XYZ file of C-alpha atoms in Angstrom:
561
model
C 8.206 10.117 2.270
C 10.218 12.871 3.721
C 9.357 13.898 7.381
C 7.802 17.193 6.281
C 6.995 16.436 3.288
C 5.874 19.571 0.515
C 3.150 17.821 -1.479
C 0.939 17.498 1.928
C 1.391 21.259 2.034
C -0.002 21.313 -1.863
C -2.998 18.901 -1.589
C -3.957 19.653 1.891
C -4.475 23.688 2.733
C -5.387 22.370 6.185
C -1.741 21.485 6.786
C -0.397 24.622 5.954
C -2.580 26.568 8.093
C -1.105 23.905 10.912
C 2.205 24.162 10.535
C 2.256 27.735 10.527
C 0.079 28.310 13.250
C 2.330 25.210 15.332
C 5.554 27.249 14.267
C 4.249 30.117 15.972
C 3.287 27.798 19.009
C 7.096 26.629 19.320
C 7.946 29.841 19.061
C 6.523 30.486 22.120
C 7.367 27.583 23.840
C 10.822 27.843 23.042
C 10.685 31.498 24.518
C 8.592 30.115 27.253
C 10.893 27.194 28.189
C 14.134 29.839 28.237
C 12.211 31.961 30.159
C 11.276 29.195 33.278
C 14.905 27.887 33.229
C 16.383 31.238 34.104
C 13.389 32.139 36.467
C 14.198 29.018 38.049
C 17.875 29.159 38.320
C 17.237 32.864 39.544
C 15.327 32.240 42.111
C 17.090 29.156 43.689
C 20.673 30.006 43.302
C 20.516 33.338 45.370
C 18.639 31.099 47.878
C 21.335 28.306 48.113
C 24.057 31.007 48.730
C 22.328 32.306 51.246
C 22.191 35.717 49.249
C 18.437 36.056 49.225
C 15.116 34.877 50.992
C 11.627 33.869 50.767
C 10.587 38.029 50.248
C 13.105 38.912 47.567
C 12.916 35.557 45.040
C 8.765 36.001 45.856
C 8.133 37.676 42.695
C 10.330 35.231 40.672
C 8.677 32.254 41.657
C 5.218 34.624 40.813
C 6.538 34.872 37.549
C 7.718 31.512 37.088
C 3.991 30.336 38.143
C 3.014 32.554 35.536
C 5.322 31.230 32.323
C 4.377 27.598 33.714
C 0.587 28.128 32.943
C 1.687 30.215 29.809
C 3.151 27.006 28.547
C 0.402 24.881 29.549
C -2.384 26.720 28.031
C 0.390 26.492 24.983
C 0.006 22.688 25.008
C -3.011 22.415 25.526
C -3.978 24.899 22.336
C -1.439 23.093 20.173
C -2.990 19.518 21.199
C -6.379 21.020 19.928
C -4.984 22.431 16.550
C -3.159 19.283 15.870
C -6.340 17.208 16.229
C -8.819 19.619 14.096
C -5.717 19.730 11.661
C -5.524 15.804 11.252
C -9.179 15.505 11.241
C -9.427 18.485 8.253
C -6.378 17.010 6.304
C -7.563 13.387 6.165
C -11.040 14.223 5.694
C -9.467 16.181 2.466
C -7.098 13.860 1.127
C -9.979 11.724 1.468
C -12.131 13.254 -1.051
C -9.420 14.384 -3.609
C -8.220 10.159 -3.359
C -11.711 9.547 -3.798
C -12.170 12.333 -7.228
C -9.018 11.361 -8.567
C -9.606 7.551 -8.312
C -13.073 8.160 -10.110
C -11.462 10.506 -12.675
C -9.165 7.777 -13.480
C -11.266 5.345 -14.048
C -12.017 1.413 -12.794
C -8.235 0.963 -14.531
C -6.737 3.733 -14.494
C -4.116 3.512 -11.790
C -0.626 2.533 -12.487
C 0.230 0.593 -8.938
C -2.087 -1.793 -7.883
C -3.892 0.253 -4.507
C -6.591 -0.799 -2.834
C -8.435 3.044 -2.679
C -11.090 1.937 0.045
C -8.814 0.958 2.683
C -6.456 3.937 1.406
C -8.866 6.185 2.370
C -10.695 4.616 5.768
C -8.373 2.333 7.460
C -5.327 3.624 5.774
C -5.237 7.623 5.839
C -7.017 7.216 9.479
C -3.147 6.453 10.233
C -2.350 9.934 9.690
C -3.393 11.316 13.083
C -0.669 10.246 15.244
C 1.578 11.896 12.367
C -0.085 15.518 13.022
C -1.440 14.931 16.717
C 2.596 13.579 17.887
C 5.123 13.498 15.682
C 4.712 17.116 13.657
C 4.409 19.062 16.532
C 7.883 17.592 18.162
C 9.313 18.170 14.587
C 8.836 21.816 14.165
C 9.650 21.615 18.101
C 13.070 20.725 17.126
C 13.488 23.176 14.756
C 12.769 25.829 17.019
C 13.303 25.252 20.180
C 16.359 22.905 20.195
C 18.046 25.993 18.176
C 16.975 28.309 20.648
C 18.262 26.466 23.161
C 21.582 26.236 22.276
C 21.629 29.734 21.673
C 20.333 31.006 24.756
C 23.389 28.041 26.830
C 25.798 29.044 24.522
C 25.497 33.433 25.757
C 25.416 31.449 29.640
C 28.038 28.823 28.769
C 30.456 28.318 25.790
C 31.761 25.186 26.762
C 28.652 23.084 27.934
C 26.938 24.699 24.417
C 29.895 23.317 22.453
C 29.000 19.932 23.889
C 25.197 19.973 23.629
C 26.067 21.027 19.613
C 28.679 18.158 18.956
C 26.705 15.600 20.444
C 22.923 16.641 19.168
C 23.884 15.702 15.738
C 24.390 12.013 16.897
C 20.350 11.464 17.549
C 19.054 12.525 13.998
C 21.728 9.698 12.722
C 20.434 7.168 14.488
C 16.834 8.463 13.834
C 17.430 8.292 10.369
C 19.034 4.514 10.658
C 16.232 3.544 12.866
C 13.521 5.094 10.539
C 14.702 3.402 7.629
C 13.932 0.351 9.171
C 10.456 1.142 10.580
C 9.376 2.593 7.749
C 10.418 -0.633 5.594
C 8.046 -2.719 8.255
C 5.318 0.381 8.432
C 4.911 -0.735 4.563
C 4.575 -4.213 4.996
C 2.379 -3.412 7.686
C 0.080 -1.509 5.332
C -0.015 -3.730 2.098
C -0.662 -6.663 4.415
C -3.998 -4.558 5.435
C -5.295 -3.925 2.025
C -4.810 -7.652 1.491
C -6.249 -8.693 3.869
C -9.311 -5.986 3.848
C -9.330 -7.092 -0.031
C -10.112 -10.375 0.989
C -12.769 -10.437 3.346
C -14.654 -8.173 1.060
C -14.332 -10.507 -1.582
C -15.474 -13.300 0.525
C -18.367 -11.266 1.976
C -19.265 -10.133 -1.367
C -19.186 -14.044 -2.458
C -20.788 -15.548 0.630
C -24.157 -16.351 -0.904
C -22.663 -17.951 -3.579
C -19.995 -19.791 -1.484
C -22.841 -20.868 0.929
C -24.812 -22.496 -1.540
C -21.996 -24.418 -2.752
C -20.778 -25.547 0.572
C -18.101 -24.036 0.001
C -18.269 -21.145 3.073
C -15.538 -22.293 5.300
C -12.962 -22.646 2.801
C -11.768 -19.293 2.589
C -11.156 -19.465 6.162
C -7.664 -20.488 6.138
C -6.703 -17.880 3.771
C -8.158 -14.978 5.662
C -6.873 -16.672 8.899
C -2.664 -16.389 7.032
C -3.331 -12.935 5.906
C -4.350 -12.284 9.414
C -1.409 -13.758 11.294
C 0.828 -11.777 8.443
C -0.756 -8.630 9.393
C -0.136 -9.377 13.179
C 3.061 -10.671 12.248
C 4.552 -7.279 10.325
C 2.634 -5.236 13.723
C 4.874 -6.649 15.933
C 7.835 -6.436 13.983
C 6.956 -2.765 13.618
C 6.206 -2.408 17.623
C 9.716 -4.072 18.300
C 11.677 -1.399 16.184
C 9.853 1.067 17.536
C 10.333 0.137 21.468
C 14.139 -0.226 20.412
C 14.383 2.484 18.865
C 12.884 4.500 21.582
C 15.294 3.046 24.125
C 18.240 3.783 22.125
C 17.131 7.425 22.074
C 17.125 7.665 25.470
C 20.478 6.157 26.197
C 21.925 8.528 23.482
C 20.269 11.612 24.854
C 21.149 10.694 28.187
C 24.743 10.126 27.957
C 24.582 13.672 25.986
C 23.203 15.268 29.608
C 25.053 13.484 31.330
C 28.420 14.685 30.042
C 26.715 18.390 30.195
C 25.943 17.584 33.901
C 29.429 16.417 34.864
C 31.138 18.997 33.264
C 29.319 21.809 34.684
C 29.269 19.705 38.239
C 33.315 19.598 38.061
C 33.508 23.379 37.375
C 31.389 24.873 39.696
C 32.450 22.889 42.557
C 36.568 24.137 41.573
C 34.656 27.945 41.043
C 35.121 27.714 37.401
C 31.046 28.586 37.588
C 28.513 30.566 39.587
C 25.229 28.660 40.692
C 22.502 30.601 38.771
C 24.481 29.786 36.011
C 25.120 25.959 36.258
C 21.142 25.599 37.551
C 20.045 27.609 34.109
C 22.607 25.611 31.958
C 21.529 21.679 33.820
C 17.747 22.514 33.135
C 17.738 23.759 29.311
C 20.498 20.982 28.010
C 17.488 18.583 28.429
C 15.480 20.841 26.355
C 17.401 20.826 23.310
C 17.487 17.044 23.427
C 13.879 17.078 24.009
C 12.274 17.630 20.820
C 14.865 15.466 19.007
C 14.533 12.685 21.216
C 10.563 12.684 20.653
C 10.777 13.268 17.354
C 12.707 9.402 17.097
C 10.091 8.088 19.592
C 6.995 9.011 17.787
C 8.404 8.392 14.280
C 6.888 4.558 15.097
C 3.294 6.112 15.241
C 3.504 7.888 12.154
C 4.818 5.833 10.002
C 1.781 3.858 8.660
C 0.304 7.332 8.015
C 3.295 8.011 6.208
C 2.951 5.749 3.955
C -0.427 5.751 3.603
C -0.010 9.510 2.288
C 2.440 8.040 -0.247
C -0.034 5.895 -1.871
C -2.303 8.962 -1.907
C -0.018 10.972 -3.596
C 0.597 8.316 -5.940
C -2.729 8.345 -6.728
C -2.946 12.275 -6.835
C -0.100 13.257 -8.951
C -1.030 10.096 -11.903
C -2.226 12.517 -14.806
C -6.039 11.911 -15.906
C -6.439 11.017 -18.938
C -7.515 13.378 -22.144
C -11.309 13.889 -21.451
C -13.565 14.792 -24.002
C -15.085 18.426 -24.324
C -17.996 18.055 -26.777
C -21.217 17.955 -25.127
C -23.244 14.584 -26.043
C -25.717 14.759 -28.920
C -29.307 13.092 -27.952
C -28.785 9.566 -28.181
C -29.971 7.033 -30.688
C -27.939 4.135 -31.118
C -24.630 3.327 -29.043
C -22.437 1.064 -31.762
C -18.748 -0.725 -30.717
C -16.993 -1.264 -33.287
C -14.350 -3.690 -33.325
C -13.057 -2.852 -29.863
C -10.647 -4.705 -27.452
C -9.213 -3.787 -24.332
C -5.701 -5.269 -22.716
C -6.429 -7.078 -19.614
C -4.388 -5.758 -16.692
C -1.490 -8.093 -15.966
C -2.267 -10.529 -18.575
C -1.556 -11.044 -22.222
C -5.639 -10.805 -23.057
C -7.381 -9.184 -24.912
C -10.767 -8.707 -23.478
C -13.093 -8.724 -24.893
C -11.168 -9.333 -28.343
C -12.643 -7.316 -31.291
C -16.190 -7.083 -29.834
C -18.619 -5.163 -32.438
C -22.509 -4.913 -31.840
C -24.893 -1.925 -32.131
C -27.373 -1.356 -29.371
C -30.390 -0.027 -31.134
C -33.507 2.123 -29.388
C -36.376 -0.247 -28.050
C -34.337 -3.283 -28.754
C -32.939 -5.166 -25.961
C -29.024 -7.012 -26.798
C -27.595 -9.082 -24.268
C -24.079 -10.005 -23.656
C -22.465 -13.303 -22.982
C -19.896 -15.518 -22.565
C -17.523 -17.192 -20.424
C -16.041 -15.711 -17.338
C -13.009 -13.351 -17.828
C -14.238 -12.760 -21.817
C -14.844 -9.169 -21.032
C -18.322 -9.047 -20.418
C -17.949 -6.265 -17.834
C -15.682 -4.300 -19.303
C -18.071 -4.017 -22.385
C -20.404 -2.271 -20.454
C -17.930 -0.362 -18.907
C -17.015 0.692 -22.369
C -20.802 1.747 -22.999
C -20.586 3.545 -19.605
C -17.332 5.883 -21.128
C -15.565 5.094 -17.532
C -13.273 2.824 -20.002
C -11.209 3.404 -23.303
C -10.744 0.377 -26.123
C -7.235 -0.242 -26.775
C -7.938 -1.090 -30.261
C -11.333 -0.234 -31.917
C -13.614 2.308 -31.407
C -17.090 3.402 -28.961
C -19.641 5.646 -31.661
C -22.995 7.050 -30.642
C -25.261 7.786 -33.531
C -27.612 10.846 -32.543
C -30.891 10.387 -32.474
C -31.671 13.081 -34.193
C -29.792 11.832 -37.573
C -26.423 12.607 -38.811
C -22.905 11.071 -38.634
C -22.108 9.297 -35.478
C -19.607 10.536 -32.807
C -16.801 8.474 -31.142
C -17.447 8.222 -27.153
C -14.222 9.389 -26.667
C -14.480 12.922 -27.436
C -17.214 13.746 -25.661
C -18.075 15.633 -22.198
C -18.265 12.643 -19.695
C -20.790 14.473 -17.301
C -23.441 15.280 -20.726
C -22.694 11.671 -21.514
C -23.333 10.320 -17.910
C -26.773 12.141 -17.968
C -27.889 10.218 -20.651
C -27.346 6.596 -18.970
C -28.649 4.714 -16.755
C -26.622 1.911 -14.883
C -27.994 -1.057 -12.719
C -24.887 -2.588 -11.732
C -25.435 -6.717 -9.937
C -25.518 -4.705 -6.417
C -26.722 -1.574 -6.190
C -25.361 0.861 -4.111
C -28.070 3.138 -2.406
C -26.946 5.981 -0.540
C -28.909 6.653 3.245
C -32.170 8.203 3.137
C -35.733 6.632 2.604
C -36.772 4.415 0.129
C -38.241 7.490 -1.970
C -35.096 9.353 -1.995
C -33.607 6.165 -3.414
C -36.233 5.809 -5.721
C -37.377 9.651 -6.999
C -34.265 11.416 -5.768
C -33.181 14.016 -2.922
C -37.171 15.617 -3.635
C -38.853 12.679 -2.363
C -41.959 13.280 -4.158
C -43.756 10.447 -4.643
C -46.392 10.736 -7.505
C -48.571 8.320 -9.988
C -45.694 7.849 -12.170
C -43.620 6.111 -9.141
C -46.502 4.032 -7.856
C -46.421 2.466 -11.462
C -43.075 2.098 -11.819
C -42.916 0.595 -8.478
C -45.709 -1.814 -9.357
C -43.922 -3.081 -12.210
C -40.947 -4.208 -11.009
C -42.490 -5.432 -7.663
C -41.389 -2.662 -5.486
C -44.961 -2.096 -4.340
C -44.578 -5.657 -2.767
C -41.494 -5.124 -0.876
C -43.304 -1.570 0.792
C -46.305 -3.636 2.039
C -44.034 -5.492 3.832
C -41.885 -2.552 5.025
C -43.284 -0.482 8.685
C -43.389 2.512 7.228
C -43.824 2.062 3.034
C -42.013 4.756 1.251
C -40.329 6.791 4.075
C -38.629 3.550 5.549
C -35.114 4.357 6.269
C -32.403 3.126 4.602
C -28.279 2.903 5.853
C -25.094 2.832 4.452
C -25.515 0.895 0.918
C -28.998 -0.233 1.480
C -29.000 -1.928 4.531
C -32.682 -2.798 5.831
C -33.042 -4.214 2.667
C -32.335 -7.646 1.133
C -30.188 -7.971 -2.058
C -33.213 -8.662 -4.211
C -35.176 -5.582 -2.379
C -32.458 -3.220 -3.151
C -32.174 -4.888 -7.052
C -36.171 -3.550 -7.388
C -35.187 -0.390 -6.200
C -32.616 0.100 -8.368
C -34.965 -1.219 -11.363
C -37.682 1.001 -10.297
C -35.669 4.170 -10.497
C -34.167 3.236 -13.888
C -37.928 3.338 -15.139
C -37.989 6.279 -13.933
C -34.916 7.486 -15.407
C -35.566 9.302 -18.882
C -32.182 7.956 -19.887
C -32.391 6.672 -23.800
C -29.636 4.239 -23.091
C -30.064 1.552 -20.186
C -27.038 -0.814 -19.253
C -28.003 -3.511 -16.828
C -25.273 -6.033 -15.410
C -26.854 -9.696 -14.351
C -30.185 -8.096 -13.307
C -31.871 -11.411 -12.160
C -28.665 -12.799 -10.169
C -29.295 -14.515 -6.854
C -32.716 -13.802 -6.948
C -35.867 -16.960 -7.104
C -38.127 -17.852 -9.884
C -40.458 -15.133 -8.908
C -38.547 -12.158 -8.681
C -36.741 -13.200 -11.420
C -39.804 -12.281 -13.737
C -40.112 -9.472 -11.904
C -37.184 -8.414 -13.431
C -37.715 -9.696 -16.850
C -41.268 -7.489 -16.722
C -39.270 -4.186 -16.163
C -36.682 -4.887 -19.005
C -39.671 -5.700 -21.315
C -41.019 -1.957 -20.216
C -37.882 -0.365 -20.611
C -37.641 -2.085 -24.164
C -41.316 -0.671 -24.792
C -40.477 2.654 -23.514
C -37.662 3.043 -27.047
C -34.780 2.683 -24.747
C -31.572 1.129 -26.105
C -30.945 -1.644 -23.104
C -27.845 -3.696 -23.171
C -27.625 -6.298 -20.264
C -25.126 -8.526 -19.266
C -27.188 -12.134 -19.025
C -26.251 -15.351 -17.981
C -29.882 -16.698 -17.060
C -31.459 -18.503 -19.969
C -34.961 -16.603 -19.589
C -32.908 -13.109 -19.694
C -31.059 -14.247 -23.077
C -34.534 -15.642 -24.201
C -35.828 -12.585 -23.950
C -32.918 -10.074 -25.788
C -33.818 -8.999 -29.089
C -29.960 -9.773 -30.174
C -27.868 -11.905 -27.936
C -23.613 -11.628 -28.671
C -20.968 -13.656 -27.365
C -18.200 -11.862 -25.881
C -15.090 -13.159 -25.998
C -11.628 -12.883 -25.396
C -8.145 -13.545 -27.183
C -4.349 -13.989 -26.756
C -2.496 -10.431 -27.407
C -0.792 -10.631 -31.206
C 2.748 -9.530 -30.336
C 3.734 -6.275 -31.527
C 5.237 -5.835 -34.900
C 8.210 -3.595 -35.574
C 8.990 -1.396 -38.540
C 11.397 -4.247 -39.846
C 8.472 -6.681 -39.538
C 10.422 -8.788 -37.084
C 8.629 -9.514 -33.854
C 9.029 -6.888 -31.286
């Protein structure tokens, strides 16, 4: 990613407003800078010589107080911006990650990125970028140039050695940040595997646990760990070198300024005021340039976190569909099959079934046949590779392929209990009846039947208990009756339901079975995903899903492609 780089400007209008308010900021510090060097040298010089006194340089140093707290209130507005700015831009690149991962689909991305810790962990990385690192790079290009012009009208020669020896440091910035970059990578695919596997693990405890199986991941998690502390300090080093050879470069710059300008004014080849002006700004054009190299280190896992979000921005969607979505009767698959990412599978391998109003068909198989991905199918958020999705209207008349419909009219005609719900915070009733929170006879029933009303009794304060982030305060069962309970109450004709009774006891596992029996009474079309014996007892039609080596392709010739 370049250092300023123009699609930030596109997908964040946050940034622009930034950068062209920080401009105008190092515009006036560069003006502001100028202007204390040559109040300084003014006041001092005539002082030195023995010229001038305390009354005559009074108002200079007046002034010069006066430019000092110019440039501090400067800073300090600049330090605000920059931290507004980086909250505004990542909170946006947040969401359009977020909408563009959704639009794509569960498979729709052509790199393999990890979008949670893309947009928490990694994008979080973007602060020191906008809070250090931008400001000192528009710096540069304002007030280094400045600078030089302003040492260059006091002194031709020291200028001509500031401007040969400035070019030197963005060199060895660029070498350097090569490098760090390379290990700010590393650095930030090590994260998402390792944040990729401790959710798996947490999302597999249970299951882990009652296998006795719960401390075997440990050694796993405990390597990715030591890689991701590994590629940190490898990053750190580069950056602490890197810093010192700044320095030592900008240094030896001033340095040759300073004995220059020391060798001609003590032979007269230079007045005072003028040597004092030209020894305090030649630090000043090095300035930005050296910080610039020094905070590259702390930007450059934001860096590259913003490339894997504009990877993820600029993949086209895919065609949509446009045609709203008739009433539904029947959902049919015919013949489908879908390429498993990575492998030479097809799964599931030409799957066909028709999931009929008040009939309940459940899916299984072996693991990795496709069951998943079928109802993904059903849900429209995939596309078969080979076959076709159809949705006969309810209302008669030739059916419609899935594919060429409005997702959003589709969407509103579903309902989908995935194996753990996700509730968002509120109360129990906003989980249940929506953002209204209305509570009426129809909910108390619902609740009843799938053993909701059982879980309130034992909750403090029934209905209006609060809920957090994804449901916590309640158990995984708890939040599995919510989620049934609310699909009841869903008027959706179709009803896709993945492992309803997993992890949960004999009891609740009727539960369960009771609420798919009243959806199936209700005339819904339910297809659930069933491993369970009683579940598969209880489906009206029960298909295998399975999956199949890809044919290779066939060319034109008929050879094998």
């Amino acid at each position: 990613m370049k250092p300023l780089d123009p699609r930030l400007l596109r997908h964040a209008r946050a940034a622009r407003r930034y950068i062209a308010l920080t401009t105008v900021l190092g515009l006036a510090s560069a003006g502001l800078v100028v202007a204390q060097a040559i109040l300084v040298a003014g006041a001092v010089a005539p002082v030195v010589d023995g010229d001038a006194g305390w009354a005559e340089v009074a108002p200079l140093v007046g002034w010069f107080a006066v430019v000092a707290l110019a440039r501090v209130l400067v800073t300090v507005v600049q330090e605000s911006l920059a931290h507004r700015a980086a909250a505004d831009v990542v909170a946006e690149l947040r969401g359009s990650v977020l909408a563009r991962a959704v639009a794509l689909g569960p498979r729709g991305l052509r790199e393999p990125t990890d979008v949670v810790m893309l947009v928490t962990r990694g994008l979080d990385d973007l602060e020191p970028y906008f809070v250090r690192y931008l400001p000192q790079l528009l710096l540069a290009a304002t007030l280094t140039p400045a600078t030089l012009v302003v040492v260059a009208g006091l002194d031709l020669g020291s200028a001509a050695i500031v401007a040969g020896t400035i070019p030197l440091i963005p060199v060895f910035m660029w070498l350097i940040g090569v490098l760090t970059q390379r290990f700010a990578a590393d650095r930030l695919v090590a994260m998402q595997r390792l944040g990729a596997q401790l959710l798996d693990l947490l999302a597999g405890l249970s299951t882990l646990k009652a296998l006795g199986r719960e401390r075997g991941p440990g050694t796993r998690v405990r390597a990715l760990g030591e890689a991701y502390t590994r590629t940190t300090m490898s990053t750190l080093k580069v950056a602490f070198l890197s810093g010192a050879v700044l320095e030592l470069l900008a240094s030896i710059a001033v340095a040759l300024v300073a004995v220059t300008v020391g060798m001609r004014l003590v032979y007269g080849g230079l007045d005072l005021t003028t040597a004092l002006a030209v020894l305090m700004l030649a630090p000043e054009a090095y300035r930005p340039i050296r910080e610039v190299g020094t905070q590259f280190h702390a930007s450059a896992d934001g860096l590259a976190a913003a490339e894997q979000a504009f990877t993820v921005l600029e993949q086209p969607l895919p065609p949509a569909g446009t045609d709203p979505a008739p009433t539904v009767g029947a959902l049919v698959l015919d013949g489908v099959g879908v390429l498993a990412p990575g492998r030479d599978v097809v799964a599931p391998a030409g799957l066909s079934v028709r999931v009929a109003p008040g009939r309940v068909t459940a899916l299984v198989g072996p693991s990795g046949g496709g069951k998943t991905t079928t109802a993904m199918l059903a849900l429209g958020l995939l596309r078969p590779d080979t076959g076709r999705v159809l949705v006969e209207p309810a209302t008669g008349g030739a059916p419609v392929d899935l594919a060429g419909l409005d997702p959003a009219s589709w969407h509103a005609q579903v309902t989908w209990v995935p194996q753990r719900p996700v509730l968002v915070p509120g109360t129990v009733a906003d989980a249940v009846v929506g953002e209204s929170g209305e509570v009426d006879g129809r909910a108390e029933a619902a609740a009843r039947a799938s053993g909701l009303d059982e879980v309130l009794a034992s909750l403090p304060q029934g209905w209006d208990t609060p809920l957090g982030q994804g449901g916590s305060g309640l158990s995984l069962g708890q939040r599995q009756r919510v989620a049934l309970t609310r699909a009841l109450l869903d008027p959706a004709a179709l009803v896709v339901l993945d492992e309803p009774s997993a992890h949960l006891d004999a009891a609740s596992e009727q539960r369960v079975l009771d609420v798919v029996s009243a959806l199936r009474d209700q005339g819904r079309a339910v297809l659930v995903i069933a491993h369970r014996p009683m579940l598969v007892a209880l489906a009206d039609d029960v298909v295998e899903v399975l999956s199949s080596a890809r044919e290779p392709a066939v060319a034109a010739g008929g050879g094998a492609a």
